[in-house]
Coordinates of C-alpha atoms and ligand atoms in Angstrom, one line a residue:
M1480 CA 4.1 -12.0 88.4
A1481 CA 3.6 -10.3 91.8
P1482 CA 6.2 -11.2 94.4
S1483 CA 5.1 -13.6 97.2
D1484 CA 4.9 -12.7 100.8
A1485 CA 8.2 -14.4 101.4
E1486 CA 9.8 -12.2 98.7
L1487 CA 8.3 -9.1 100.2
A1488 CA 9.5 -10.0 103.7
L1489 CA 13.0 -10.2 102.2
R1490 CA 12.6 -6.8 100.6
L1491 CA 11.4 -5.0 103.6
P1492 CA 14.4 -3.0 104.9
A1493 CA 15.7 -4.2 108.3
Y1494 CA 15.2 -0.8 109.9
A1495 CA 11.4 -1.0 109.0
T1496 CA 11.1 -4.6 110.3
R1497 CA 12.7 -3.3 113.6
V1498 CA 10.1 -0.5 114.0
V1499 CA 7.2 -3.0 113.4
S1500 CA 8.8 -5.6 115.8
L1501 CA 9.4 -3.1 118.6
L1502 CA 5.8 -1.8 118.5
E1503 CA 4.4 -5.4 118.5
A1504 CA 6.8 -6.5 121.3
A1505 CA 5.2 -3.7 123.4
G1506 CA 1.7 -5.2 122.8
Y1507 CA 0.6 -3.0 119.9
E1508 CA -0.3 -3.9 116.3
A1509 CA 1.7 -2.5 113.4
W1510 CA 1.6 -2.8 109.6
V1511 CA 3.5 -1.4 106.7
V1512 CA 1.1 0.6 104.5
G1513 CA 0.6 2.8 101.4
G1514 CA 3.3 3.5 98.8
W1515 CA 5.9 0.9 100.0
V1516 CA 3.3 -2.0 99.8
R1517 CA 2.0 -0.8 96.4
D1518 CA 5.5 -0.4 94.8
A1519 CA 6.8 -3.6 96.4
L1520 CA 4.0 -5.6 94.9
L1521 CA 4.9 -4.0 91.6
G1522 CA 8.4 -5.3 92.0
S1523 CA 10.2 -2.2 93.2
S1524 CA 11.1 -1.7 96.8
G1525 CA 12.8 1.7 96.8
H1526 CA 9.8 3.6 98.3
D1527 CA 10.0 5.1 101.8
V1528 CA 8.3 2.9 104.4
D1529 CA 5.2 4.1 106.2
V1530 CA 4.0 2.2 109.2
T1531 CA 0.5 2.4 110.7
T1532 CA -0.1 1.2 114.3
S1533 CA -2.7 0.8 117.0
A1534 CA -0.3 2.6 119.4
P1535 CA -1.1 6.2 120.2
W1536 CA 1.7 8.4 119.0
Q1537 CA 3.0 9.1 122.5
E1538 CA 3.3 5.4 123.0
T1539 CA 5.1 4.9 119.7
E1540 CA 7.5 7.6 120.8
R1541 CA 8.0 6.0 124.2
V1542 CA 8.5 2.5 122.9
L1543 CA 10.9 3.5 120.2
R1544 CA 13.0 5.8 122.3
A1545 CA 13.3 3.1 125.0
A1546 CA 15.0 1.0 122.3
R1547 CA 17.3 4.0 121.6
V1548 CA 15.6 4.8 118.3
E1549 CA 15.7 8.5 117.3
V1550 CA 12.1 9.9 117.1
H1551 CA 10.8 13.2 115.7
E1552 CA 7.4 14.6 116.3
T1553 CA 6.7 15.4 112.6
G1554 CA 2.9 15.5 112.6
V1555 CA 1.5 14.6 116.0
A1556 CA -1.8 16.5 115.3
H1557 CA -2.4 13.6 112.8
G1558 CA -0.8 11.0 115.0
T1559 CA 2.5 10.9 113.0
V1560 CA 6.0 10.6 114.4
T1561 CA 9.1 9.8 112.3
A1562 CA 11.6 7.2 113.5
V1563 CA 15.1 7.5 112.1
I1564 CA 17.4 4.4 112.1
G1565 CA 20.8 4.8 110.5
H1566 CA 19.6 7.9 108.6
E1567 CA 16.6 6.1 107.2
P1568 CA 13.2 7.6 108.1
V1569 CA 10.1 5.6 108.9
E1570 CA 6.9 7.5 109.3
V1571 CA 4.7 5.9 112.0
T1572 CA 1.1 7.0 112.2
T1573 CA -1.6 5.9 114.6
Y1574 CA -4.7 4.2 113.0
R1575 CA -7.0 7.1 112.3
V1576 CA -10.1 8.2 110.4
E1577 CA -11.0 11.6 109.2
G1578 CA -14.2 13.4 110.1
A1579 CA -16.3 15.5 107.8
Y1580 CA -14.6 17.9 105.3
S1581 CA -17.0 20.8 105.5
D1582 CA -14.4 23.1 103.8
L1583 CA -13.6 20.5 101.2
R1584 CA -9.9 20.5 102.2
H1585 CA -9.2 19.9 105.8
P1586 CA -11.0 17.2 107.8
D1587 CA -12.9 18.8 110.7
E1588 CA -11.4 16.3 113.1
V1589 CA -8.9 13.5 113.1
R1590 CA -10.2 10.5 115.2
F1591 CA -7.9 7.8 116.3
V1592 CA -9.3 4.2 116.0
T1593 CA -8.3 0.7 117.0
D1594 CA -9.0 -1.3 113.8
V1595 CA -6.5 -1.1 111.0
R1596 CA -9.4 -1.7 108.5
E1597 CA -10.9 1.6 109.5
D1598 CA -7.6 3.3 108.7
L1599 CA -7.4 1.6 105.3
A1600 CA -11.0 2.8 104.5
R1601 CA -10.0 6.5 104.7
R1602 CA -7.2 6.0 102.1
D1603 CA -7.7 7.3 98.6
F1604 CA -7.3 4.4 96.1
T1605 CA -7.4 0.7 96.4
V1606 CA -3.8 0.3 95.4
N1607 CA -2.8 2.7 98.2
A1608 CA -5.1 1.0 100.8
M1609 CA -3.2 -2.2 101.5
A1610 CA -1.4 -3.1 104.6
W1611 CA 1.3 -5.7 104.8
H1612 CA 3.0 -7.5 107.7
P1613 CA 6.2 -9.6 107.6
E1614 CA 4.3 -12.6 109.3
R1615 CA 0.6 -11.9 108.8
G1616 CA 1.0 -11.1 105.1
L1617 CA -1.2 -8.8 103.0
L1618 CA -4.4 -7.2 104.3
D1619 CA -6.3 -6.0 101.3
P1620 CA -10.0 -5.4 102.0
Y1621 CA -10.6 -3.3 98.8
G1622 CA -9.0 -5.5 96.2
G1623 CA -5.9 -3.4 95.7
R1624 CA -3.8 -6.3 94.6
E1625 CA -6.2 -7.2 91.8
D1626 CA -6.4 -3.6 90.7
L1627 CA -2.6 -3.5 90.6
S1628 CA -2.5 -6.5 88.4
R1629 CA -5.1 -5.0 86.1
G1630 CA -3.5 -1.6 86.1
L1631 CA -6.5 0.3 87.6
I1632 CA -6.8 3.4 89.8
R1633 CA -10.1 2.9 91.7
A1634 CA -11.4 5.0 94.6
V1635 CA -11.9 3.3 97.9
G1636 CA -15.6 3.4 98.6
D1637 CA -18.0 5.7 96.7
P1638 CA -15.9 7.8 94.3
S1639 CA -18.1 10.9 94.4
S1640 CA -18.2 11.1 98.1
R1641 CA -14.5 10.5 98.4
F1642 CA -13.6 13.2 95.9
G1643 CA -16.3 15.4 97.5
E1644 CA -14.5 15.1 100.8
D1645 CA -11.1 16.0 99.4
A1646 CA -10.9 17.3 95.8
L1647 CA -7.1 17.0 95.9
R1648 CA -7.8 13.2 95.3
T1649 CA -8.9 14.0 91.8
L1650 CA -5.4 15.3 91.0
R1651 CA -3.8 12.4 92.9
A1652 CA -5.8 9.9 90.8
V1653 CA -4.2 11.5 87.7
R1654 CA -0.8 11.5 89.3
F1655 CA -0.9 7.8 90.1
A1656 CA -2.3 6.9 86.7
C1657 CA 0.6 8.8 85.1
R1658 CA 3.2 7.4 87.4
L1659 CA 2.1 3.8 87.2
G1660 CA 0.9 4.0 83.6
F1661 CA -2.6 2.8 84.9
S1662 CA -6.1 3.5 83.6
I1663 CA -8.7 5.0 85.7
E1664 CA -11.7 2.8 86.5
P1665 CA -14.9 4.1 84.8
S1666 CA -17.0 5.1 87.8
T1667 CA -13.9 6.7 89.4
Q1668 CA -13.3 8.6 86.1
E1669 CA -16.8 9.9 86.0
A1670 CA -16.5 11.2 89.6
L1671 CA -13.2 12.8 88.8
V1672 CA -14.7 15.0 86.1
A1673 CA -17.8 15.8 88.3
C1674 CA -15.7 16.7 91.4
A1675 CA -12.7 18.5 89.7
P1676 CA -14.3 21.9 90.4
G1677 CA -13.6 21.2 94.1
L1678 CA -9.9 21.9 93.3
D1679 CA -10.8 25.6 93.4
H1680 CA -10.9 25.3 97.2
I1681 CA -7.6 23.5 97.7
A1682 CA -4.5 25.3 98.9
R1683 CA -2.4 26.1 95.9
E1684 CA 0.8 24.6 97.3
R1685 CA -0.9 21.2 97.8
V1686 CA -2.1 21.5 94.1
G1687 CA 1.5 22.4 93.3
I1688 CA 2.9 19.2 94.9
E1689 CA 0.6 17.0 92.9
L1690 CA 1.1 18.8 89.6
D1691 CA 4.8 18.6 90.1
G1692 CA 4.3 14.9 90.7
I1693 CA 2.4 14.6 87.4
M1694 CA 5.3 16.5 85.7
G1695 CA 7.8 14.2 87.4
S1696 CA 6.1 11.1 85.9
G1697 CA 7.0 12.3 82.4
H1698 CA 3.4 11.7 81.3
M1699 CA 1.9 15.2 81.3
A1700 CA 1.1 14.7 77.6
W1701 CA -1.2 11.9 78.6
A1702 CA -2.8 13.9 81.3
L1703 CA -3.5 16.8 79.0
R1704 CA -5.1 14.6 76.4
N1705 CA -7.1 12.3 78.8
E1706 CA -7.7 14.3 82.0
F1707 CA -7.9 17.8 80.8
E1708 CA -10.9 18.6 83.0
V1709 CA -8.9 17.8 86.1
V1710 CA -5.5 19.3 85.0
S1711 CA -7.1 22.5 83.7
R1712 CA -9.1 22.9 86.9
A1713 CA -5.8 22.7 88.7
L1714 CA -4.2 25.1 86.2
P1715 CA -7.0 27.4 84.9
D1716 CA -4.6 29.3 82.6
L1717 CA -4.5 26.2 80.4
V1718 CA -8.2 26.4 79.5
P1719 CA -8.0 28.9 76.6
M1720 CA -5.4 26.7 74.9
A1721 CA -8.0 24.0 74.2
G1722 CA -9.4 24.3 70.7
F1723 CA -7.4 27.5 70.1
D1724 CA -7.1 27.6 66.3
Q1725 CA -3.7 29.3 65.6
R1726 CA -4.6 30.1 61.9
T1727 CA -1.0 30.1 60.8
P1728 CA 0.8 28.0 58.2
Y1729 CA 3.3 27.1 60.9
H1730 CA 0.8 25.1 63.0
T1731 CA -1.3 22.1 62.3
H1732 CA -2.7 21.7 65.8
D1733 CA -4.5 23.8 68.3
V1734 CA -2.3 25.2 71.2
L1735 CA -3.3 22.4 73.5
E1736 CA -2.4 19.5 71.2
H1737 CA 0.8 21.3 70.2
T1738 CA 1.7 21.7 73.9
A1739 CA 1.0 18.0 74.5
R1740 CA 3.3 17.1 71.7
V1741 CA 6.0 19.3 73.0
C1742 CA 5.6 17.7 76.5
A1743 CA 5.9 14.2 74.9
G1744 CA 8.9 15.4 72.7
V1745 CA 11.1 16.5 75.6
E1746 CA 10.6 13.1 77.2
E1747 CA 11.7 11.4 74.0
Y1748 CA 14.9 13.4 73.6
C1749 CA 15.9 13.1 77.3
G1750 CA 15.2 9.3 77.5
G1751 CA 12.9 9.6 80.4
V1752 CA 15.3 11.6 82.6
T1753 CA 14.0 15.0 81.5
P1754 CA 15.0 17.8 83.9
Q1755 CA 11.9 19.1 85.8
Q1756 CA 12.5 22.7 84.6
L1757 CA 12.4 21.6 81.0
R1758 CA 9.2 19.7 81.6
W1759 CA 7.5 22.7 83.1
A1760 CA 8.8 24.9 80.3
A1761 CA 7.3 22.5 77.7
L1762 CA 3.9 22.7 79.4
L1763 CA 3.9 26.5 79.8
H1764 CA 6.0 27.7 76.8
D1765 CA 2.9 28.9 74.8
I1766 CA 0.5 29.6 77.6
G1767 CA 0.5 33.3 76.7
K1768 CA -0.4 32.6 73.1
P1769 CA -4.2 32.9 73.3
S1770 CA -3.9 36.3 74.9
C1771 CA -1.3 37.5 72.3
W1772 CA -3.1 36.4 69.2
S1773 CA -3.8 38.9 66.4
Q1774 CA -4.8 38.6 62.8
D1775 CA -3.3 40.4 59.8
D1776 CA -5.2 41.6 56.7
D1777 CA -4.7 38.2 55.1
G1778 CA -6.4 36.5 58.0
R1779 CA -3.2 35.0 59.2
G1780 CA -2.7 34.6 63.0
H1781 CA 0.3 36.1 64.8
F1782 CA 1.5 35.9 68.4
Y1783 CA 3.8 38.8 68.8
G1784 CA 5.5 38.9 72.2
H1785 CA 4.2 35.5 73.3
P1786 CA 7.5 34.2 74.8
K1787 CA 7.6 37.2 77.2
V1788 CA 3.9 37.0 78.1
S1789 CA 4.2 33.2 78.6
A1790 CA 7.3 33.6 80.8
D1791 CA 5.5 36.2 82.9
M1792 CA 2.5 34.0 83.3
A1793 CA 4.7 31.0 84.2
R1794 CA 6.4 33.1 86.9
R1795 CA 3.0 34.0 88.4
I1796 CA 1.5 30.5 88.1
L1797 CA 4.5 28.6 89.5
G1798 CA 5.0 31.2 92.3
E1799 CA 1.3 30.6 93.3
L1800 CA 2.0 26.9 93.3
A1801 CA 4.9 27.5 95.7
L1802 CA 7.5 25.7 93.5
P1803 CA 11.2 26.4 94.3
K1804 CA 12.5 29.8 93.2
D1805 CA 15.4 28.4 91.3
L1806 CA 13.2 26.1 89.3
I1807 CA 10.9 29.0 88.4
A1808 CA 13.8 31.2 87.2
E1809 CA 15.0 28.4 85.0
V1810 CA 11.6 27.6 83.6
C1811 CA 11.0 31.3 82.8
A1812 CA 14.4 31.6 81.1
L1813 CA 13.7 28.6 78.8
I1814 CA 10.3 30.0 77.9
L1815 CA 11.6 33.4 77.2
F1816 CA 14.2 32.1 74.7
H1817 CA 12.2 29.2 73.2
D1818 CA 11.3 31.1 70.1
R1819 CA 14.6 32.8 69.5
G1820 CA 16.6 31.8 66.5
V1821 CA 19.8 29.8 67.2
W1822 CA 22.2 28.8 64.4
P1823 CA 25.0 26.2 64.3
A1824 CA 27.6 29.0 64.7
A1825 CA 29.9 29.7 67.7
R1826 CA 28.7 33.2 68.1
S1827 CA 25.0 32.2 68.1
V1828 CA 25.4 29.4 70.7
R1829 CA 27.7 31.6 72.9
T1830 CA 25.0 34.3 72.9
V1831 CA 22.5 31.8 74.1
L1832 CA 24.9 30.6 76.8
A1833 CA 25.5 34.2 77.9
K1834 CA 21.8 35.1 78.0
L1835 CA 20.8 32.0 80.0
D1836 CA 23.7 32.4 82.4
E1837 CA 22.9 36.1 83.0
R1838 CA 19.4 35.1 84.1
C1839 CA 20.4 31.9 86.0
P1840 CA 24.0 32.4 87.2
G1841 CA 26.0 29.2 86.9
R1842 CA 23.3 27.4 84.9
G1843 CA 23.9 28.7 81.4
E1844 CA 25.4 25.5 80.1
P1845 CA 22.8 22.9 81.2
L1846 CA 20.0 25.3 80.3
A1847 CA 21.4 25.8 76.8
F1848 CA 21.2 22.1 76.1
Q1849 CA 17.7 22.0 77.5
L1850 CA 16.7 25.0 75.4
I1851 CA 17.8 23.0 72.3
D1852 CA 15.6 20.1 73.4
L1853 CA 12.7 22.4 73.9
K1854 CA 13.2 24.0 70.5
R1855 CA 13.5 20.6 68.8
A1856 CA 10.3 19.4 70.5
D1857 CA 8.6 22.7 69.5
A1858 CA 9.7 22.5 65.9
L1859 CA 8.5 18.9 65.5
A1860 CA 5.1 19.7 67.0
K1861 CA 4.3 22.4 64.5
A1862 CA 3.4 22.0 60.8
P1863 CA 5.4 19.3 58.9
G1864 CA 7.3 22.1 57.1
C1865 CA 8.9 23.2 60.3
A1866 CA 10.6 19.8 60.9
A1867 CA 13.7 20.8 59.0
Y1868 CA 14.7 23.2 61.8
A1869 CA 14.8 20.2 64.1
V1870 CA 17.6 18.8 61.9
E1871 CA 19.4 22.0 62.0
L1872 CA 19.2 21.9 65.8
D1873 CA 21.3 18.8 65.8
A1874 CA 24.1 20.9 64.2
V1875 CA 23.4 23.5 66.9
T1876 CA 24.0 20.9 69.6
I1877 CA 27.3 20.0 68.0
A1878 CA 28.3 23.7 67.9
L1879 CA 27.3 24.1 71.5
R1880 CA 29.4 21.1 72.6
Q1881 CA 32.3 22.5 70.7
E1882 CA 32.0 25.9 72.3
V1883 CA 31.7 24.5 75.8
S1884 CA 34.6 22.1 75.4
R1885 CA 36.9 24.8 74.1
G1886 CA 36.1 26.8 77.2
A1887 CA 34.0 29.6 75.6
T1888 CA 33.7 32.9 77.3
F1889 CA 30.1 33.6 78.3
R1890 CA 30.3 34.6 81.9
V1891 CA 31.8 37.8 83.4
S1892 CA 34.0 35.5 85.5
D1893 CA 35.4 34.0 82.2
L1894 CA 36.8 37.4 81.2
A1895 CA 40.6 37.9 81.2
V1896 CA 40.1 41.1 83.3
S1897 CA 38.4 41.6 86.7
G1898 CA 36.5 44.2 88.6
G1899 CA 39.9 45.4 90.1
D1900 CA 41.2 46.0 86.6
V1901 CA 38.1 48.1 85.8
I1902 CA 38.5 50.2 88.9
R1903 CA 42.1 50.9 88.1
E1904 CA 41.9 51.4 84.4
C1905 CA 38.7 53.4 84.3
G1906 CA 39.4 55.3 87.6
I1907 CA 35.9 54.6 88.9
A1908 CA 34.8 53.7 92.4
P1909 CA 33.7 50.2 93.4
G1910 CA 29.9 49.8 92.8
P1911 CA 27.4 48.7 90.2
A1912 CA 29.1 50.7 87.4
V1913 CA 32.0 48.1 87.6
G1914 CA 29.7 45.2 86.9
E1915 CA 28.1 47.2 84.1
R1916 CA 31.5 47.8 82.4
L1917 CA 32.4 44.1 82.7
R1918 CA 29.1 43.1 81.2
G1919 CA 29.7 45.5 78.4
L1920 CA 33.0 43.9 77.7
L1921 CA 31.5 40.4 77.9
A1922 CA 28.9 41.3 75.3
R1923 CA 31.6 42.4 72.9
V1924 CA 33.7 39.2 73.5
V1925 CA 30.6 37.0 73.0
D1926 CA 29.9 38.9 69.8
D1927 CA 33.4 38.2 68.5
E1928 CA 34.1 42.0 68.5
L1929 CA 37.0 41.6 70.9
P1930 CA 39.1 38.5 71.8
N1931 CA 39.2 37.5 75.4
D1932 CA 42.8 38.7 75.7
R1933 CA 43.9 40.6 78.8
E1934 CA 45.9 43.3 77.0
V1935 CA 43.2 43.9 74.4
L1936 CA 40.6 44.2 77.1
L1937 CA 42.7 46.5 79.3
A1938 CA 43.2 48.7 76.3
A1939 CA 39.4 48.7 75.6
L1940 CA 38.8 49.7 79.2
R1941 CA 41.2 52.6 78.9
R1942 CA 39.5 53.9 75.8
Ligands
ATP1402 P1 4.3 8.7 96.7 O1 5.4 7.8 96.2 O2 3.7 9.5 95.6 O3 4.7 9.4 97.9 P2 2.5 7.5 98.4 O4 1.5 6.3 98.3 O5 3.5 7.4 99.5 O6 3.1 7.6 97.1 P3 1.6 9.9 99.7 O7 1.0 11.1 99.0 O8 2.9 10.0 100.3 O9 1.6 8.8 98.6 O10 0.5 9.4 100.7 C1 0.8 8.2 101.5 C2 -0.5 7.4 101.7 O11 -1.4 8.2 102.4 C3 -1.1 7.0 100.4 O12 -0.7 5.8 99.9 C4 -2.6 7.0 100.8 O13 -2.9 5.7 101.4 C5 -2.7 8.0 101.9 N1 -3.2 9.4 101.4 C6 -2.4 10.4 101.1 N2 -3.0 11.5 100.8 C7 -4.3 11.1 100.8 C8 -5.6 11.8 100.6 N3 -5.6 13.1 100.2 N4 -6.7 11.1 100.8 C9 -6.7 9.8 101.2 N5 -5.6 9.1 101.4 C10 -4.4 9.8 101.2
MG1403 MG1 4.8 9.1 100.1

C-alpha cells in the first residue's frame, strides 16, 4: 500500500523541509517534485530531492543565502540553483514551461510561470509529474499516483506531441519502464514507436546517459525484446543483429535473441549487482558478428575475428555516447577475450589475468571474474550442446580463486625483479626497452617457463 501523507512527511529529509520552509516563509510557494515523490510513493526515499518554486532563481538564492545556506548557480538559464545543506544537495528550480522545440532537442525558450500546475504539465510522464508538500499533501493533476499503483508509464498530455517535442523522452520511457518494472500504456507505446526516429537528432551524450540508465536497471534484455524500435534507434549498430540467422550448429537463436539472453544471464549470475562494464560487454559482445559472417562450402556460418571487430565497434559507439574512458577500456577488454578458451588450470587463468591487466592496469582480477560470468552467459545462450562449457567455467572460477589467493604473478610489479635490475643486468639505458624486457620475463613466468624467483630471473636477464 502506498504510504500516507503523514508517512511521506516523516520521510522527507530535514534539509529538504528546511529549503521548502525558508522559501515559503519568504512569501513564495515551494513543492517537492519529480523522482523523490515518485520513489517515496513507491516506498523508497533514497532519491535526491528536487524542489520547484514560484520564486525567481535570484530570489531563491537571496532567501537561502540570508539563512546561511550554501547556494550554487548550477543551471540558472533554466532557473535552477542548488542548495547544499550538510553536504546534501537540493536542486531548486523556478516554475517554468518550455517553448517550441523547433530543432527537436532544445526548447527555443524557457518561460518562467507562476502556477505549479503549468510546471507539472511540461514534465514527461504522469509518475514524474506529481508535486508534494509536507502540509498541503500531493498535487497530482495527471493521475500519477494511480499509474504508479497500476505500474504504468504514461505520457503527460498527447504522447505524440510530447515525444515530437523532445524525442529523448522515448528513451526515457523505456528507462523508467525498465527501472520500475512498469508497462508502457498503449497510446504512449504507439507514439514511442512512431517518434523514435527523432532520436537521430538528439545529442549523443544525452542518449548515452539514458542508455546507461537502461543498462543500470539490469533490464536491457527486456528492452531489446520489447522496445527494439526505440533502443535500436538510439544504437543503430544493433539493427543488423535482429533476425540475423547464424547458420551454425552452435547457435539456436538469431544474434539479437542470443544477445538478450546474455544480457539476462549476467544479471542472473551477479544477483542484480552486475558491474556496468559487464552489462555493456554483454550487450555489445557480438555486435560485430553480422559484418564478420562468412559461409563455408558446407553452408555453415563462421564469424572469424568477430571479438576484435566487436571490441572496435564498442570503442567507437561508447566513445560517441561519451561514456567514461575507463568503462570503455574495460568493456572492450571483456569483449575482446569473450570467445577465447579458458581452462580450469593455473596457467590458463593466469594468462587471462595478465592479458586483462595489461589492457586495464590494476583491474585484471575483477575483470577476470567478470569475463567468466560473460562466458558462462554466452555459453548458456547458444545451442543446448554448448551448456557443458558453462559447467566447466565453474571449475575455472575455482582455479581463478586459487591463483588469486596464492598471490599469482600476472603483473610486471609482481615480478621478483625490477626495472633497476634490468638496467644493471642488461646494461641498457632507462627507457621503453626496460619495460619490454620486464614484460618478456612476465610472459615466461605466466607461462610457467620460469619461476618468479629473483636469482632465476636475474640469470635470465644476463643471458
Ligand atoms: P532519476 O532517478 O532517473 O534521476 P528523475 O525523475 O529524477 O529520476 P531526471 O531525469 O533527473 O529524472 O529528471 C527530473 C524530473 O524532470 C523528472 O522527474 C521529470 O519530471 C522532469 N524531466 C526530466 N527530463 C525531462 C524531459 N526530457 N522532458 C520532460 N520532463 C523531464
Ligand atoms: Mg534525477
